[in-house]
Short mmCIF file of C-alpha atoms in Angstrom, two decimals:
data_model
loop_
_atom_site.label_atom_id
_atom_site.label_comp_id
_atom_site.label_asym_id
_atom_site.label_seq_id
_atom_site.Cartn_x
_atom_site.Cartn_y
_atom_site.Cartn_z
CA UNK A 2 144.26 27.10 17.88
CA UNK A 3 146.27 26.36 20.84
CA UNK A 4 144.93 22.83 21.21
CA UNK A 5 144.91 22.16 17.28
CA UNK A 6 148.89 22.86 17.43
CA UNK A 7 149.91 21.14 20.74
CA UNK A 8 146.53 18.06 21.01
CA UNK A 9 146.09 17.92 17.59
CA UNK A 10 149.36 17.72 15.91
CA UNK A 11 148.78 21.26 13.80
CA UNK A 12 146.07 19.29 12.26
CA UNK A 13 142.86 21.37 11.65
CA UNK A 14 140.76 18.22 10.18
CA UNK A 15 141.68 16.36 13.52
CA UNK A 16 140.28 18.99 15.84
CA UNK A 17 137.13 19.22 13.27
CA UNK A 18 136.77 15.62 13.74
CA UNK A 19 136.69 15.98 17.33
CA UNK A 20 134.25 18.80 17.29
CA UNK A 21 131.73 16.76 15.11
CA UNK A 22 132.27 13.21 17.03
CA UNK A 23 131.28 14.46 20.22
CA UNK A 24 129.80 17.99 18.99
CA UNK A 25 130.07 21.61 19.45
CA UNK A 26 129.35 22.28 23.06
CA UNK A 27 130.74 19.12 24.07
CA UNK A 28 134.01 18.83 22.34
CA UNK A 29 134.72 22.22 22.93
CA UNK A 30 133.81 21.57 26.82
CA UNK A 31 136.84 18.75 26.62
CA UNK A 32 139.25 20.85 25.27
CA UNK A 33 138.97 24.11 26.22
CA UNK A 34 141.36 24.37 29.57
CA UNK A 35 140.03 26.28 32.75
CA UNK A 36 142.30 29.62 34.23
CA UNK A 37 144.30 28.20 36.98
CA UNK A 38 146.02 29.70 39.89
CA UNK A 39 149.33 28.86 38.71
CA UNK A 40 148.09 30.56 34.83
CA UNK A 41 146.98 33.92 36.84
CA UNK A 42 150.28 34.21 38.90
CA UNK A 43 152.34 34.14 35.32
CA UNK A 44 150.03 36.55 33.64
CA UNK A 45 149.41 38.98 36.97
CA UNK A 46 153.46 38.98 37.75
CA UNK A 47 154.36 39.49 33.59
CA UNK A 48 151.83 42.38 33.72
CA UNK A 49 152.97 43.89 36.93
CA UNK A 50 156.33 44.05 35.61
CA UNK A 51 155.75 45.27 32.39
CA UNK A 52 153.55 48.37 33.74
CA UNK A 53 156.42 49.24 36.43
CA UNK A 54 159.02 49.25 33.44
CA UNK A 55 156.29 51.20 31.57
CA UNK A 56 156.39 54.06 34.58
CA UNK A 57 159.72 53.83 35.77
CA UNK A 58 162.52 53.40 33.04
CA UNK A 59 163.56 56.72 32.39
CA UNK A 60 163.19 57.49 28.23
CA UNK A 61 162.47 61.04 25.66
CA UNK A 62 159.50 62.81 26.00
CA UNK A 63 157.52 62.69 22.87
CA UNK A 64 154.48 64.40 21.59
CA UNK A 65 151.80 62.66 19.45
CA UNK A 66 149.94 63.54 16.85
CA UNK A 67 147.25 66.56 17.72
CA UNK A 68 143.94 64.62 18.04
CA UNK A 69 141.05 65.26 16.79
CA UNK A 70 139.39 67.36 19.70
CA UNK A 71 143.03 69.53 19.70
CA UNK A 72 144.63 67.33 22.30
CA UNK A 73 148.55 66.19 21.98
CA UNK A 74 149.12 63.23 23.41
CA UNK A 75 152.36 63.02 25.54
CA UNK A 76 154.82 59.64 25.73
CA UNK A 77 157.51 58.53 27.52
CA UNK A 78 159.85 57.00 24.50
CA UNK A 79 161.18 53.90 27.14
CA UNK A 80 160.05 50.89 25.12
CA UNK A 81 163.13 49.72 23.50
CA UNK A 82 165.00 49.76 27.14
CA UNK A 83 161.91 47.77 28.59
CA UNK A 84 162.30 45.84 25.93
CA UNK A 85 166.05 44.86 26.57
CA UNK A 86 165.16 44.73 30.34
CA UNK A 87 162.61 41.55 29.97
CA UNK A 88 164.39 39.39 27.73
CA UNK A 89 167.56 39.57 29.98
CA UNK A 90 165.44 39.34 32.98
CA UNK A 91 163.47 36.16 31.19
CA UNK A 92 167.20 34.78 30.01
CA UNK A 93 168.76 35.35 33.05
CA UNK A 94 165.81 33.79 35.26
CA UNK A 95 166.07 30.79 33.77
CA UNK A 96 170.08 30.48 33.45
CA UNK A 97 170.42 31.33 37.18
CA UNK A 98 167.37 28.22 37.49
CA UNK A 99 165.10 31.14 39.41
CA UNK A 100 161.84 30.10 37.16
CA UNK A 101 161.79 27.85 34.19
CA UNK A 102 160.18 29.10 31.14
CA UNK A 103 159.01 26.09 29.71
CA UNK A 104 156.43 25.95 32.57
CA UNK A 105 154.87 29.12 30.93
CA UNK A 106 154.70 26.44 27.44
CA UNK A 107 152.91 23.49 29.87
CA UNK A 108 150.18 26.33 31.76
CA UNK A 109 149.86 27.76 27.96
CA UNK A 110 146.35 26.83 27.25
CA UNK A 111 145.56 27.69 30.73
CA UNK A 112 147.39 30.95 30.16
CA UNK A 113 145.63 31.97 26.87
CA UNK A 114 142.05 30.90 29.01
CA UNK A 115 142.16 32.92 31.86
CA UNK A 116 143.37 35.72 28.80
CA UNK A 117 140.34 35.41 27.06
CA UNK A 118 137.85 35.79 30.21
CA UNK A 119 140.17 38.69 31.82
CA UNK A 120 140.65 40.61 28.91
CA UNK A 121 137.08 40.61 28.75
CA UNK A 122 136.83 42.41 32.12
CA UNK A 123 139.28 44.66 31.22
CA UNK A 124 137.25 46.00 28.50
CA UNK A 125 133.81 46.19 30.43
CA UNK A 126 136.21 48.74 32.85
CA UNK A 127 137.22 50.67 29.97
CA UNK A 128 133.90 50.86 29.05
CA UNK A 129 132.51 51.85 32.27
CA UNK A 130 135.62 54.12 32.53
CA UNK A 131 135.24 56.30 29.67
CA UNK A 132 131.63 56.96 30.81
CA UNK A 133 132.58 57.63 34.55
CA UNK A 134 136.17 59.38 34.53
CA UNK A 135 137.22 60.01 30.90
CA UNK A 136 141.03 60.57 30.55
CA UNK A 137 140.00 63.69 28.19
CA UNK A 138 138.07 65.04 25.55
CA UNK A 139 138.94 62.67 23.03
CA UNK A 140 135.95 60.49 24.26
CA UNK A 141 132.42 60.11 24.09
CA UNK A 142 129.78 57.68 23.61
CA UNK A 143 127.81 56.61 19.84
CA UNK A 144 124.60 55.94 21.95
CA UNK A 145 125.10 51.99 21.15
CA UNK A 146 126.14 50.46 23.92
CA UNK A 147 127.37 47.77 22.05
CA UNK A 148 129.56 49.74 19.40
CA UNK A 149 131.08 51.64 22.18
CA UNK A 150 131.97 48.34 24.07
CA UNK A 151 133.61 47.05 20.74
CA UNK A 152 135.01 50.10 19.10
CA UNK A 153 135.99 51.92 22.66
CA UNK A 154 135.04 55.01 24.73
CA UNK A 155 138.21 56.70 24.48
CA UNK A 156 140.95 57.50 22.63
CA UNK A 157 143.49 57.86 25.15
CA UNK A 158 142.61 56.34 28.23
CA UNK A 159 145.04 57.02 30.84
CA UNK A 160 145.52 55.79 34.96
CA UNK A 161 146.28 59.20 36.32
CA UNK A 162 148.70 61.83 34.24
CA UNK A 163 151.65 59.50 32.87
CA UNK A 164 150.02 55.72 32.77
CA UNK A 165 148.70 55.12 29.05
CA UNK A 166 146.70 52.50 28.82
CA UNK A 167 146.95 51.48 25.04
CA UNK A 168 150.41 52.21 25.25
CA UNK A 169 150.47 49.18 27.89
CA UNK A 170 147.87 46.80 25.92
CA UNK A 171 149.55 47.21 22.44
CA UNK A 172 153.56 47.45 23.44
CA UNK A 173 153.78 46.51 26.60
CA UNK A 174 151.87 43.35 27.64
CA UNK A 175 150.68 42.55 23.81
CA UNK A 176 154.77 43.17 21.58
CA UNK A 177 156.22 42.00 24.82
CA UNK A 178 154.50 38.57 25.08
CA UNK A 179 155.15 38.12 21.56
CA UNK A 180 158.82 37.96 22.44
CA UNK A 181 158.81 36.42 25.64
CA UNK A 182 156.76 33.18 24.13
CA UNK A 183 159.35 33.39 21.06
CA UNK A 184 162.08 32.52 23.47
CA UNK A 185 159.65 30.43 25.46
CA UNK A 186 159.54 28.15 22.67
CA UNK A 187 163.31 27.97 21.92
CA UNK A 188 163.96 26.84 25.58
CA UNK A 189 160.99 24.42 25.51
CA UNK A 190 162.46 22.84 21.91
CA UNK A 191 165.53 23.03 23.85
CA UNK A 192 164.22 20.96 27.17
CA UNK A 193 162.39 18.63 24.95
CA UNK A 194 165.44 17.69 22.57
CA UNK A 195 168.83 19.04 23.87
CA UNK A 196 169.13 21.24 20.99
CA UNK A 197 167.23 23.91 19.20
CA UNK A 198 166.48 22.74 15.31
CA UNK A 199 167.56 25.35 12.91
CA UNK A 200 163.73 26.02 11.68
CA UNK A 201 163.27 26.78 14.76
CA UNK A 202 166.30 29.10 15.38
CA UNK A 203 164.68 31.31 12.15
CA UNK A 204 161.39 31.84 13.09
CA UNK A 205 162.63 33.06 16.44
CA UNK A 206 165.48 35.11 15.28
CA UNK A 207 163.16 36.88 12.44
CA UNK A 208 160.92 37.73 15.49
CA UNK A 209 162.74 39.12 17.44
CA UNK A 210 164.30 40.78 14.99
CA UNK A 211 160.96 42.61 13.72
CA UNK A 212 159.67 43.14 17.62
CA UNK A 213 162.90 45.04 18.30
CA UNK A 214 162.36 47.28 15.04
CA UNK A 215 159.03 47.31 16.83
CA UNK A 216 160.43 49.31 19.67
CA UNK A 217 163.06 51.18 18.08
CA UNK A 218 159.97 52.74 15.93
CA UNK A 219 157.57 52.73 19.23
CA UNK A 220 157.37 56.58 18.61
CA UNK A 221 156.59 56.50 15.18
CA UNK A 222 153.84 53.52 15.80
CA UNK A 223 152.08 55.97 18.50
CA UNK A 224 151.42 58.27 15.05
CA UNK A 225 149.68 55.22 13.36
CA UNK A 226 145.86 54.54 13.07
CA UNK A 227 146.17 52.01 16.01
CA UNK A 228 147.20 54.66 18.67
CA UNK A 229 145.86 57.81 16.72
CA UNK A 230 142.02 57.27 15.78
CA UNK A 231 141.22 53.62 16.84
CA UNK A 232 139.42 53.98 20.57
CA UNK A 233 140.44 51.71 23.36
CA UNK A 234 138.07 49.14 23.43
CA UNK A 235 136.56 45.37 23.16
CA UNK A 236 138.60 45.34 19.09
CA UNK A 237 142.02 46.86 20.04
CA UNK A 238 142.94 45.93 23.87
CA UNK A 239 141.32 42.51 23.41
CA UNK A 240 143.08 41.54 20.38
CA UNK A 241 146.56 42.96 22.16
CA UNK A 242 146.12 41.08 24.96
CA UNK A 243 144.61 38.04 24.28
CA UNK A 244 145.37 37.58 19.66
CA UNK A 245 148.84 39.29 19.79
CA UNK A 246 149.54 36.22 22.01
CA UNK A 247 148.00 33.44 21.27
CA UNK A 248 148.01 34.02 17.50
CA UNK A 249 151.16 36.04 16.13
CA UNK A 250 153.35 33.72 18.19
CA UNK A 251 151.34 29.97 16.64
CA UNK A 252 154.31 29.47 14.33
CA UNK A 253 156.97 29.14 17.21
CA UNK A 254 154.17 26.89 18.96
CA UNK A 255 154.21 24.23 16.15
CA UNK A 256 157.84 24.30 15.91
CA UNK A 257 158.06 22.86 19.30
CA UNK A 258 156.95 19.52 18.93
CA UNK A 259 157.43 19.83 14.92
CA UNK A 260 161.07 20.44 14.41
CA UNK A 261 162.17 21.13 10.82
CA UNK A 262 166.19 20.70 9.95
CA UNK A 263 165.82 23.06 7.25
CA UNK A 264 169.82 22.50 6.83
CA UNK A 265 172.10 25.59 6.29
CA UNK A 266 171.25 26.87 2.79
CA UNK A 267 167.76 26.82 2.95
CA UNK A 268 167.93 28.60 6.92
CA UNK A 269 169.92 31.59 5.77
CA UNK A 270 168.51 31.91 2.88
CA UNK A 271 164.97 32.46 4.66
CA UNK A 272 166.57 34.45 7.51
CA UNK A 273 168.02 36.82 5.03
CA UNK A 274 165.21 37.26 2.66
CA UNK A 275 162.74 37.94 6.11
CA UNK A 276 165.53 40.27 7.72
CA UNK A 277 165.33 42.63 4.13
CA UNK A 278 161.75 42.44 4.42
CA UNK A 279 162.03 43.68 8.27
CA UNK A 280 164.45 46.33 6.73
CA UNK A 281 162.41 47.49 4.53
CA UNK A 282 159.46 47.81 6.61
CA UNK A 283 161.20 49.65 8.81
CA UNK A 284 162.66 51.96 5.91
CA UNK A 285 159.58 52.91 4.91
CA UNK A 286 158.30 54.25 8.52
CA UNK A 287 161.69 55.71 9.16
CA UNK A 288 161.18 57.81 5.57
CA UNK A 289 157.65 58.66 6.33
CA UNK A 290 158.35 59.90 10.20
CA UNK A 291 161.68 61.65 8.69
CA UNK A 292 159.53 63.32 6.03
CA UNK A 293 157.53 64.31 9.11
CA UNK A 294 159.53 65.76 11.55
CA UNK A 295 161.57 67.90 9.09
CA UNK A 296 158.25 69.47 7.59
CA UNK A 297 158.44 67.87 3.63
CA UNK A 298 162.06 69.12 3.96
CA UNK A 299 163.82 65.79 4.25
CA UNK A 300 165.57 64.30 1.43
CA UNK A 301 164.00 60.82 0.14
CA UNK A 302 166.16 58.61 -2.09
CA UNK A 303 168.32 61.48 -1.90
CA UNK A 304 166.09 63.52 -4.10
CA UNK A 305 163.55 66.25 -2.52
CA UNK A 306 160.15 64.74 -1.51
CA UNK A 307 157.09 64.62 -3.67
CA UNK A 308 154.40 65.84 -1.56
CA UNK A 309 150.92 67.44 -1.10
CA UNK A 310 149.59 69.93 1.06
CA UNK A 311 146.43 68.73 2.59
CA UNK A 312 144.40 71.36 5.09
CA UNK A 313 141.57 69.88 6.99
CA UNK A 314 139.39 71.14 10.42
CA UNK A 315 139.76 69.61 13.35
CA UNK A 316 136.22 69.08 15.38
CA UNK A 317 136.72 72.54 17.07
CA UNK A 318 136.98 74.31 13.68
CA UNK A 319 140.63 75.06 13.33
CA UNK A 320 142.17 75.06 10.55
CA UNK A 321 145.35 72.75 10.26
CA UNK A 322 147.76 71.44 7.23
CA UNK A 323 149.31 68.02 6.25
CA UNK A 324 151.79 67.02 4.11
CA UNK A 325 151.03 64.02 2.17
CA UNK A 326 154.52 61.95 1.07
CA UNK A 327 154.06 60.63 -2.50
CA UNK A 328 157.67 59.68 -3.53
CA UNK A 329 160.02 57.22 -2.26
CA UNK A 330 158.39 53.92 -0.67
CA UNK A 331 155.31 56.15 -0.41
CA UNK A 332 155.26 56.38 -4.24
CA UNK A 333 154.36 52.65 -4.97
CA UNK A 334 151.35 52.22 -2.97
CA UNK A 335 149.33 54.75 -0.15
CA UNK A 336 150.33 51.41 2.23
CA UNK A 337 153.09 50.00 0.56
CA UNK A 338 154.52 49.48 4.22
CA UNK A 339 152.31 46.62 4.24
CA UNK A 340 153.97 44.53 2.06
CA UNK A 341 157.04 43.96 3.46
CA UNK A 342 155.40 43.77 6.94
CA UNK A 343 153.15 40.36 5.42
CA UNK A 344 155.82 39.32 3.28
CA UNK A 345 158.64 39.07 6.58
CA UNK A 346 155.46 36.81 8.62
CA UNK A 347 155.38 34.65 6.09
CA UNK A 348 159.30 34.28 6.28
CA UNK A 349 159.40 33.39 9.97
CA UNK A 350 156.43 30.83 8.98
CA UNK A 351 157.79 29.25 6.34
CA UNK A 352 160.31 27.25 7.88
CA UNK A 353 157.68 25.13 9.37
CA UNK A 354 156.83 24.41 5.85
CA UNK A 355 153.97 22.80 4.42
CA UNK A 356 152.51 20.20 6.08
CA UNK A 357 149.79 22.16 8.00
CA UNK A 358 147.52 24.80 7.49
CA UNK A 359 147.67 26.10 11.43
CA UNK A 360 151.08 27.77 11.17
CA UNK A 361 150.19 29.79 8.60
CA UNK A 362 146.98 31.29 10.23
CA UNK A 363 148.71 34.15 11.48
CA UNK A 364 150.16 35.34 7.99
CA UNK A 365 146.43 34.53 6.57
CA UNK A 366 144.80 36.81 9.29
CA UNK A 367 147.89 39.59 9.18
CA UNK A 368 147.03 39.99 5.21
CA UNK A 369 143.05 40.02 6.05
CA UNK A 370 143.82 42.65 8.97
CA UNK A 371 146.43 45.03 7.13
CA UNK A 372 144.21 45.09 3.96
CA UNK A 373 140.93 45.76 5.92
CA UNK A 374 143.20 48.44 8.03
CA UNK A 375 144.48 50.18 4.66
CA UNK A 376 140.88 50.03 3.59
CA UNK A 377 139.41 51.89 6.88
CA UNK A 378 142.68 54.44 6.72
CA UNK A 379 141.79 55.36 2.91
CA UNK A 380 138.26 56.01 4.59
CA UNK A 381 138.95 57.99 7.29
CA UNK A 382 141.86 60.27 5.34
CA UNK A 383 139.29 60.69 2.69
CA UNK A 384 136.62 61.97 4.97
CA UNK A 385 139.40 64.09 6.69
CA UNK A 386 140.70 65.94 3.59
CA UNK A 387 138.15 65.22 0.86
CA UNK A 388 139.47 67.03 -2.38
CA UNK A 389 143.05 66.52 -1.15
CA UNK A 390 142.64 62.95 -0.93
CA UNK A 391 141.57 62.90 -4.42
CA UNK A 392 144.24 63.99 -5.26
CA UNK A 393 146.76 62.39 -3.46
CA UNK A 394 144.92 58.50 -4.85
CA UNK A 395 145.28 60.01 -8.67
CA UNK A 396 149.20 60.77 -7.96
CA UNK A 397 149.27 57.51 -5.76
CA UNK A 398 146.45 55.55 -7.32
CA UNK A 399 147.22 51.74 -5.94
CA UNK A 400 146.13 50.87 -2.56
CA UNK A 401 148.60 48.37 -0.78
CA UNK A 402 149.83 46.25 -3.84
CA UNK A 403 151.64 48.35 -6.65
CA UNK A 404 150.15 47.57 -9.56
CA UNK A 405 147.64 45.04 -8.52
CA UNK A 406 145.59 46.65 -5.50
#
């Protein structure tokens, strides 16, 4: 991906073509960069910095949700201040001339290299962690080694008491990096041309935009399936360190070298239809965590909720009770939160417009991902509160898409 949108021009058939002249093993031998020094020191000092802000910035304490051995998970709420603290430590970096961003856009295929094979060690010691010195009960192995490689040992794998370790892959190094390469790109366009195009000057608003309702919501987003019920392993930290990365931020990367002058009308236009779609992505969280936290008795739409009352058993054999929101957002779809969500990527996307398939992977892959997550959540909720969930799909019967899944 990374040398199809910088080598190859965003052209797909031109890397193909170089794949079949000189074949598989071969052509990917010539492109594929090897980790340098310079790569590690960028990725070792960004993660470094990232886990001090993670342990040091002072922020709420928060409780997650109660697991399924019984456990509560505790957070410290700090990511929207960490969050502020590296982009004005990035911005201010390069506007005092301390380090120059763009060199992170020349050592980027390096970067993304030494990613994939270090990420990959990173998992094998979460792996050997969680059958060594599990963080707590929420662990265990399926007796494949393979699936527990993949899928994860643990649920909440911690470094000591206060250290979370998916907290750091998934918000940390993985939402952080988004932004940082978002306003990598800008200064790169910037370096290259002497100005910023206003294609350009979308995509990058729009994401930051979304990563910042990203952090604002951090709390609510360590109640989702991601934090919740998927394990840390080979399919969550790898894809946060090394996809979130190199993939959710391939737009940005073609705009560099492909500026678009989209022109005023046609800029706002897309900022403002992918900032409602952010809005409403958010809104629909915000009314589900609301809906939460007051017990079924918040208002929605300034009517009282629809809900159900779902009891399940947790793996010790207690008894516990959900409430199940079926009104408001929550009333169009069981993931209607999705939508918006694909909808807003494809905003920030579209400016680069149509002449290559590459910038749109990401939206392609979001849809795939968010349908095959809404899929695996109807699953698990269905296992977890069987008649219940019966009933909530008749009162809620369409899966993502009203009306059409």
């Amino acid at each position: 991906r990374w040398y199809t949108v910088v080598h190859a021009d965003g052209s797909v058939a031109r890397t193909y073509e170089h794949l079949r002249d000189r074949g598989i093993l071969e052509g990917l031998k010539a492109i594929w960069p090897m980790p340098t020094v310079v790569a590690g020191k960028i990725i070792l000092g960004f993660a470094l910095f990232e886990a001090a802000l993670q342990l040091l910035l002072p922020g709420k304490r928060f409780e997650g949700p109660i697991s399924p051995a019984g456990n509560v998970p505790v957070y410290k709420a700090n990511g929207l201040l960490a969050y502020a603290v590296t982009l004005v430590t990035y911005l201010s970096l390069w506007w005092f001339g301390i380090f120059n961003p763009a060199i992170v856009y020349d050592h980027l295929g390096e970067i993304y290299s030494a990613l994939v094979f270090g990420s990959l060690v990173f998992c094998l010691c979460l792996y050997i962690k969680g059958h060594v010195a599990p963080s707590s009960s929420d662990s265990g192995s399926s007796g494949n080694a393979f699936i527990d490689f993949y899928w994860g040992m643990e649920l909440y794998p911690r470094i000591g008491k206060h250290f979370d370790i998916k907290v750091f892959t998934n918000c940390r190094f993985g939402m952080m990096s988004w932004a940082v390469l978002a306003v990598t790109y800008c200064i790169k366009q910037y370096e290259m041309n002497g100005r910023v195009a206003d294609s350009m000057l979308v995509n990058t608003a729009l994401m930051l935009i979304y990563i910042t309702k990203f952090f604002w919501w951090e709390s609510g987003y360590w109640c989702t399936m991601d934090i919740a019920h998927d394990r840390a392993g080979f399919y969550i930290c790898w894809g946060c360190l090394v996809w979130v990365p190199s993939t959710y931020t391939s737009p940005g990367m073609y705009l560099v070298n492909h500026p678009v002058n989209l022109g005023p009308q046609l800029a706002i236009s897309i900022l403002l239809a992918g900032i409602l779609c952010i809005y409403i992505n958010y809104d629909c969280d915000r009314q589900r965590q609301e809906f939460r936290r007051t017990n079924g008795k918040a208002s929605v739409w300034g009517k009282a909720p629809s809900k159900i009352v779902a009891s399940y058993q947790t793996t010790k054999g207690e008894t516990k009770t959900s409430l199940l929101l079926t009104s408001g957002w929550w009333g169009f779809s069981r993931h209607f939160h999705y939508v918006p969500e694909i909808l807003a990527a494809f905003f920030w996307t579209v400016p680069a417009l149509f002449n290559h398939f590459m910038p749109y992977f990401y939206v392609i892959h979001l849809t795939i991902l968010l349908l095959d997550r809404a899929k695996r959540d109807d699953d698990r909720c269905s296992t977890k509160y069987g008649k219940y969930w019966k009933m909530y799909c008749n009162r809620v019967p369409y899966r993502v898409v009203p009306g059409i899944y």
